[in-house]
C-alpha positions as MATLAB code, in Angstrom:
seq = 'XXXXXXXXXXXXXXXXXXXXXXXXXXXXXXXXXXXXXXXXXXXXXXXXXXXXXXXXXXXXXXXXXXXXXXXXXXXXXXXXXXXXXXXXXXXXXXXXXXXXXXXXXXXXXXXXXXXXXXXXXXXXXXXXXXXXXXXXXXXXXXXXXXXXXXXXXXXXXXXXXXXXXXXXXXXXXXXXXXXXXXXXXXXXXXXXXXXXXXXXXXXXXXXXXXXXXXXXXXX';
ca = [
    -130.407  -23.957 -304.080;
    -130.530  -24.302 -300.653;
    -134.106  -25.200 -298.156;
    -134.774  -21.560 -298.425;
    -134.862  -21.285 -302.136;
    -131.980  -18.697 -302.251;
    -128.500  -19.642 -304.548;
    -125.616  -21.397 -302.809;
    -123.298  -18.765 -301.770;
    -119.578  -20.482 -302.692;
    -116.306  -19.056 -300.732;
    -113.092  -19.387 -303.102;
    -109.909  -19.736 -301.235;
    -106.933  -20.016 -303.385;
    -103.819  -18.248 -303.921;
    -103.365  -18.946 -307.935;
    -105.589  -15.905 -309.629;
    -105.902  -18.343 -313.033;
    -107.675  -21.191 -310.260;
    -110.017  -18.704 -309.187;
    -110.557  -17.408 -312.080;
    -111.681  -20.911 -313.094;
    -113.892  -21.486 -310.550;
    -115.621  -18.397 -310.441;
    -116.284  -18.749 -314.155;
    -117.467  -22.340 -313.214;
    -119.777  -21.327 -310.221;
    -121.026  -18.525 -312.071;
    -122.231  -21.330 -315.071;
    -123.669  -23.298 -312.399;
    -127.604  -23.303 -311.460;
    -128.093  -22.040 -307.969;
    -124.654  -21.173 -306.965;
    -123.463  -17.545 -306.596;
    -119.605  -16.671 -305.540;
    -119.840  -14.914 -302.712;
    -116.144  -13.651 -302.485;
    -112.526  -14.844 -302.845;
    -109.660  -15.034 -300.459;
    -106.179  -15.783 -301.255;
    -104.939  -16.864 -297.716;
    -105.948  -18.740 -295.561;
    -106.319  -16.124 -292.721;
    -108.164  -14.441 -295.300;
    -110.486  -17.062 -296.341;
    -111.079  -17.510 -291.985;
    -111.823  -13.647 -292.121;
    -114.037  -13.633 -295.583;
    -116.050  -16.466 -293.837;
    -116.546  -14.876 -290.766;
    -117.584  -11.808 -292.269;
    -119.615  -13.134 -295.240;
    -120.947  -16.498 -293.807;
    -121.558  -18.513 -297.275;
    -122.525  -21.666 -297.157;
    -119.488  -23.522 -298.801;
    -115.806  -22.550 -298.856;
    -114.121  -24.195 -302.292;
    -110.356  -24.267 -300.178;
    -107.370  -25.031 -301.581;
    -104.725  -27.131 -299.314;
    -101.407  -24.828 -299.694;
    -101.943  -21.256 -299.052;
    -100.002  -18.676 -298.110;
     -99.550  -17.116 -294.654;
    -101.935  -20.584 -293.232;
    -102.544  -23.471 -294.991;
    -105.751  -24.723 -295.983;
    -106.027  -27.647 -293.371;
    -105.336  -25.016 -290.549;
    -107.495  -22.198 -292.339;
    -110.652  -25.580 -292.185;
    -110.231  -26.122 -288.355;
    -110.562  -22.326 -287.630;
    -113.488  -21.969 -289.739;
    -115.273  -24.734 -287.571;
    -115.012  -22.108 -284.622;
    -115.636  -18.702 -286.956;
    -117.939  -20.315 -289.185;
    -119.456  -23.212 -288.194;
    -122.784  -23.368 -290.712;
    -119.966  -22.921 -293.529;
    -119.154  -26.167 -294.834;
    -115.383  -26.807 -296.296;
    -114.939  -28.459 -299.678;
    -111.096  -29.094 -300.541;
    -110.295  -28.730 -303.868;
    -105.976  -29.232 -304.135;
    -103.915  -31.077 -306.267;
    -102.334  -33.315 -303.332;
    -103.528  -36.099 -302.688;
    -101.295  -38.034 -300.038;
    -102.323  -39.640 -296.772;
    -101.366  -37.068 -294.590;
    -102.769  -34.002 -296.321;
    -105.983  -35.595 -297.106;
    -106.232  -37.390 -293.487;
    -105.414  -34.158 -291.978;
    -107.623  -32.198 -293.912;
    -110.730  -34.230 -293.101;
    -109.897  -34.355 -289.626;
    -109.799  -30.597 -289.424;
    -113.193  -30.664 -290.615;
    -113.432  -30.462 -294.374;
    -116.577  -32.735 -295.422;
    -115.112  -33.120 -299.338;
    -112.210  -33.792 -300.782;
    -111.271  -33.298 -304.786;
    -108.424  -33.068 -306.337;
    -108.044  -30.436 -309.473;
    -109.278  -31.290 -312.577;
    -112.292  -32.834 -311.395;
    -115.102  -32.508 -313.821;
    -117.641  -29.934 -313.380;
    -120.214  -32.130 -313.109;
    -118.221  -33.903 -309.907;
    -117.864  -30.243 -308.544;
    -121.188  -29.505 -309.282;
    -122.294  -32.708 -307.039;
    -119.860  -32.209 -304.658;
    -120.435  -29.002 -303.589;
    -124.203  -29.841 -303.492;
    -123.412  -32.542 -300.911;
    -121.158  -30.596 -298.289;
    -123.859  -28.109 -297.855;
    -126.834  -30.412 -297.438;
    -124.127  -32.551 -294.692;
    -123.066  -35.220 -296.532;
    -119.203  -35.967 -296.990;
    -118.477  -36.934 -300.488;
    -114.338  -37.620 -301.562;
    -112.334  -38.249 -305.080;
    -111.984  -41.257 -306.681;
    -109.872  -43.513 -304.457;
    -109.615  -41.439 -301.181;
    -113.167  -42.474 -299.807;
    -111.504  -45.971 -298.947;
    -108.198  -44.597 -298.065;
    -109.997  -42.991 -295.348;
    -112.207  -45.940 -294.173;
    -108.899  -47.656 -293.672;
    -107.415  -44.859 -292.044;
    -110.254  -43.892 -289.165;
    -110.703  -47.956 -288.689;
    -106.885  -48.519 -287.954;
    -105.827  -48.488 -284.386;
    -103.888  -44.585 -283.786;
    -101.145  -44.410 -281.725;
    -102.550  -43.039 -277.959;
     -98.875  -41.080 -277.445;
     -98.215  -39.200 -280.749;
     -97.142  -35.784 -279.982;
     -99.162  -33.041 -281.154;
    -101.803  -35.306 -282.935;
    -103.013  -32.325 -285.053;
    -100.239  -31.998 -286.602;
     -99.197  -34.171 -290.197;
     -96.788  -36.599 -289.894;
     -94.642  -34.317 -292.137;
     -95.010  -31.547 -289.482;
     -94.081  -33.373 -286.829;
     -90.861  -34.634 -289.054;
     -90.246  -30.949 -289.432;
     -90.724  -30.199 -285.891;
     -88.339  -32.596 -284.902;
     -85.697  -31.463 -286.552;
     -86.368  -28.139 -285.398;
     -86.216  -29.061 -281.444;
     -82.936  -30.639 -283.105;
     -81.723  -26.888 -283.634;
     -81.133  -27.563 -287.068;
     -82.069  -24.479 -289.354;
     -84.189  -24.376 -292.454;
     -82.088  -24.742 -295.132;
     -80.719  -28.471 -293.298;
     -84.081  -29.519 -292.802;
     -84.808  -28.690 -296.252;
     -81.509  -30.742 -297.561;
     -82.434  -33.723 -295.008;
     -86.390  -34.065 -296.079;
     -85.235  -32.897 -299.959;
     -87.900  -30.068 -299.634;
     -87.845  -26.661 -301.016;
     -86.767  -24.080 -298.431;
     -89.980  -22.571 -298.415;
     -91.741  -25.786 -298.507;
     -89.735  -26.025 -294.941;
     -91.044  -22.243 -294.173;
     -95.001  -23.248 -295.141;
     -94.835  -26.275 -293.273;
     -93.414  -24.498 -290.424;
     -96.193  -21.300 -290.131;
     -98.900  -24.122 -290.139;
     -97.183  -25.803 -286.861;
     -96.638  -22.240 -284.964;
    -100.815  -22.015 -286.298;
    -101.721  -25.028 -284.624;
     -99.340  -25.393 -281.395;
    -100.538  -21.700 -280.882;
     -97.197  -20.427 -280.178;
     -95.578  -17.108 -280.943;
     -91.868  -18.060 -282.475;
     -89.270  -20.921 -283.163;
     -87.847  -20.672 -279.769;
     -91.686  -21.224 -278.163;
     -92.247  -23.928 -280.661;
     -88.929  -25.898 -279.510;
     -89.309  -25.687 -275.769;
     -92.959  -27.375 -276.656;
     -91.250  -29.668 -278.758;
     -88.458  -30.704 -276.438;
     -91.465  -31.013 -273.372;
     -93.120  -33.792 -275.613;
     -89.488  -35.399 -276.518;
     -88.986  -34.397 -279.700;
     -85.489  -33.493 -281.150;
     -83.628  -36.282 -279.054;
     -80.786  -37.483 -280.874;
     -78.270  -40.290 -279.820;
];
C-alpha cells in the first residue's frame, strides 16, 4: 500500500490483450495493488495517466501510434507523481538506455516472476530504481562512460538516428528496411517515435532538421 494506507493504483500499457490480460490477473492477486485502467498506445497510456493519475504505469517498450520510451518522457510532464515501470521483452543497450533516460525508474523484461514484479513495482513507487538481472551494471557502465558532446538529437536511440540518416538520405522505407534488415513497419515504428521526439509535423520537416545537424551526407 502506499503512506496513505490506500492500494497501489497500477497503469497497464500494452498493446497485446493476452499481456494485459496477464497482468491484470496478476495485479489483481497481488496485496495492495488495484489496476486502475489499461491503455493500448502509448498516447493512450500519456492520456489514461493524465486523466487517472495512478501511481505506477506497468509500460511496455513497442506500442503502437508512440512507443513506450517516448510515451515515459511525456508522462514526466503529464504525470509527474506517476512512476514508469518497463516491462518489454527487449533488452538491448539502446532500448533499455533510452528508456531509463526518458525517465522509467525499472526495467524487466517479460517473464519475470511475480514475486520480482511484485518487488519491483513496490520500489518505483516508493523512488527507488530497481532493473533485471544483468541490466543494473549495463547501465552503471553506460552513465559512467564518457558521451559524445556532438551527437545529433541525443534523445534519440542510436537506431533512430541510423534511421534518420537514411531518411535525410531520401531513401524511402522499404530501402531502409532492406539496408538495416528490418521489417517495413519496424522502419514505420521507429520512424513515428523520431517525428514524437524532434516535434515535427512530417518526413519533409524531419529531413530539413536532419540535414541542419548533418545527417544524410553521403560521399
Amino acid at each position: 500500500m502506499t503512506e496513505a494506507g490506500r492500494d497501489i493504483a497500477v497503469l497497464i500499457a500494452d498493446d497485446h490483450p493476452v499481456v494485459r490480460g496477464g497482468l491484470r490477473a496478476l495485479i489483481g492477486s497481488l496485496p495492495g495493488f488495484v489496476v486502475a485502467g489499461e491503455a493500448t498506445t502509448g498516447r493512450e497510456a500519456v492520456a489514461a495517466a493524465r486523466e487517472l493519475r495512478p501511481d505506477v504505469v506497468i509500460m511496455d517498450i513497442r506500442m503502437p501510434d508512440l512507443d513506450g520510451t517516448e510515451a515515459t518522457r511525456q508522462l514526466a510532464l503529464a504525470a509527474p507523481g506517476t512512476a514508469v515501470l518497463v516491462l518489454t521483452m527487449y533488452d538491448d543497450d539502446d532500448t533499455v538506455f533510452a528508456a531509463m533516460q526518458a525517465g522509467a525508474r525499472g526495467y524487466l523484461l517479460k517473464g519475470a516472476e511475480q514475486a520480482d514484479i511484485d518487488r519491483a513495482l513496490r520500489a518505483v513507487v516508493a523512488g527507488e530504481a530497481i532493473f533485471g538481472p544483468g541490466i543494473a551494471s549495463r547501465l552503471l557502465g553506460y552513465f559512467s562512460a564518457t558521451r559524445p558532446a556532438d551527437v545529433p538529437f541525443p534523445a534519440l536511440t542510436a537506431r533512430e538516428r541510423e534511421i534518420l540518416d537514411h531518411v535525410a538520405a531520401g531513401e524511402r522505407n522499404s530501402v531502409i528496411a532492406g539496408r538495416l534488415s528490418l521489417a517495413p513497419k519496424t522502419v514505420a515504428n521507429h520512424l513515428s517515435s523520431i517525428f514524437a521526439k524532434l516535434a515535427v509535423a512530417d518526413r519533409a520537416e524531419a529531413i530539413v532538421r536532419a540535414r541542419d545537424s548533418g545527417l544524410g551526407r553521403r560521399p
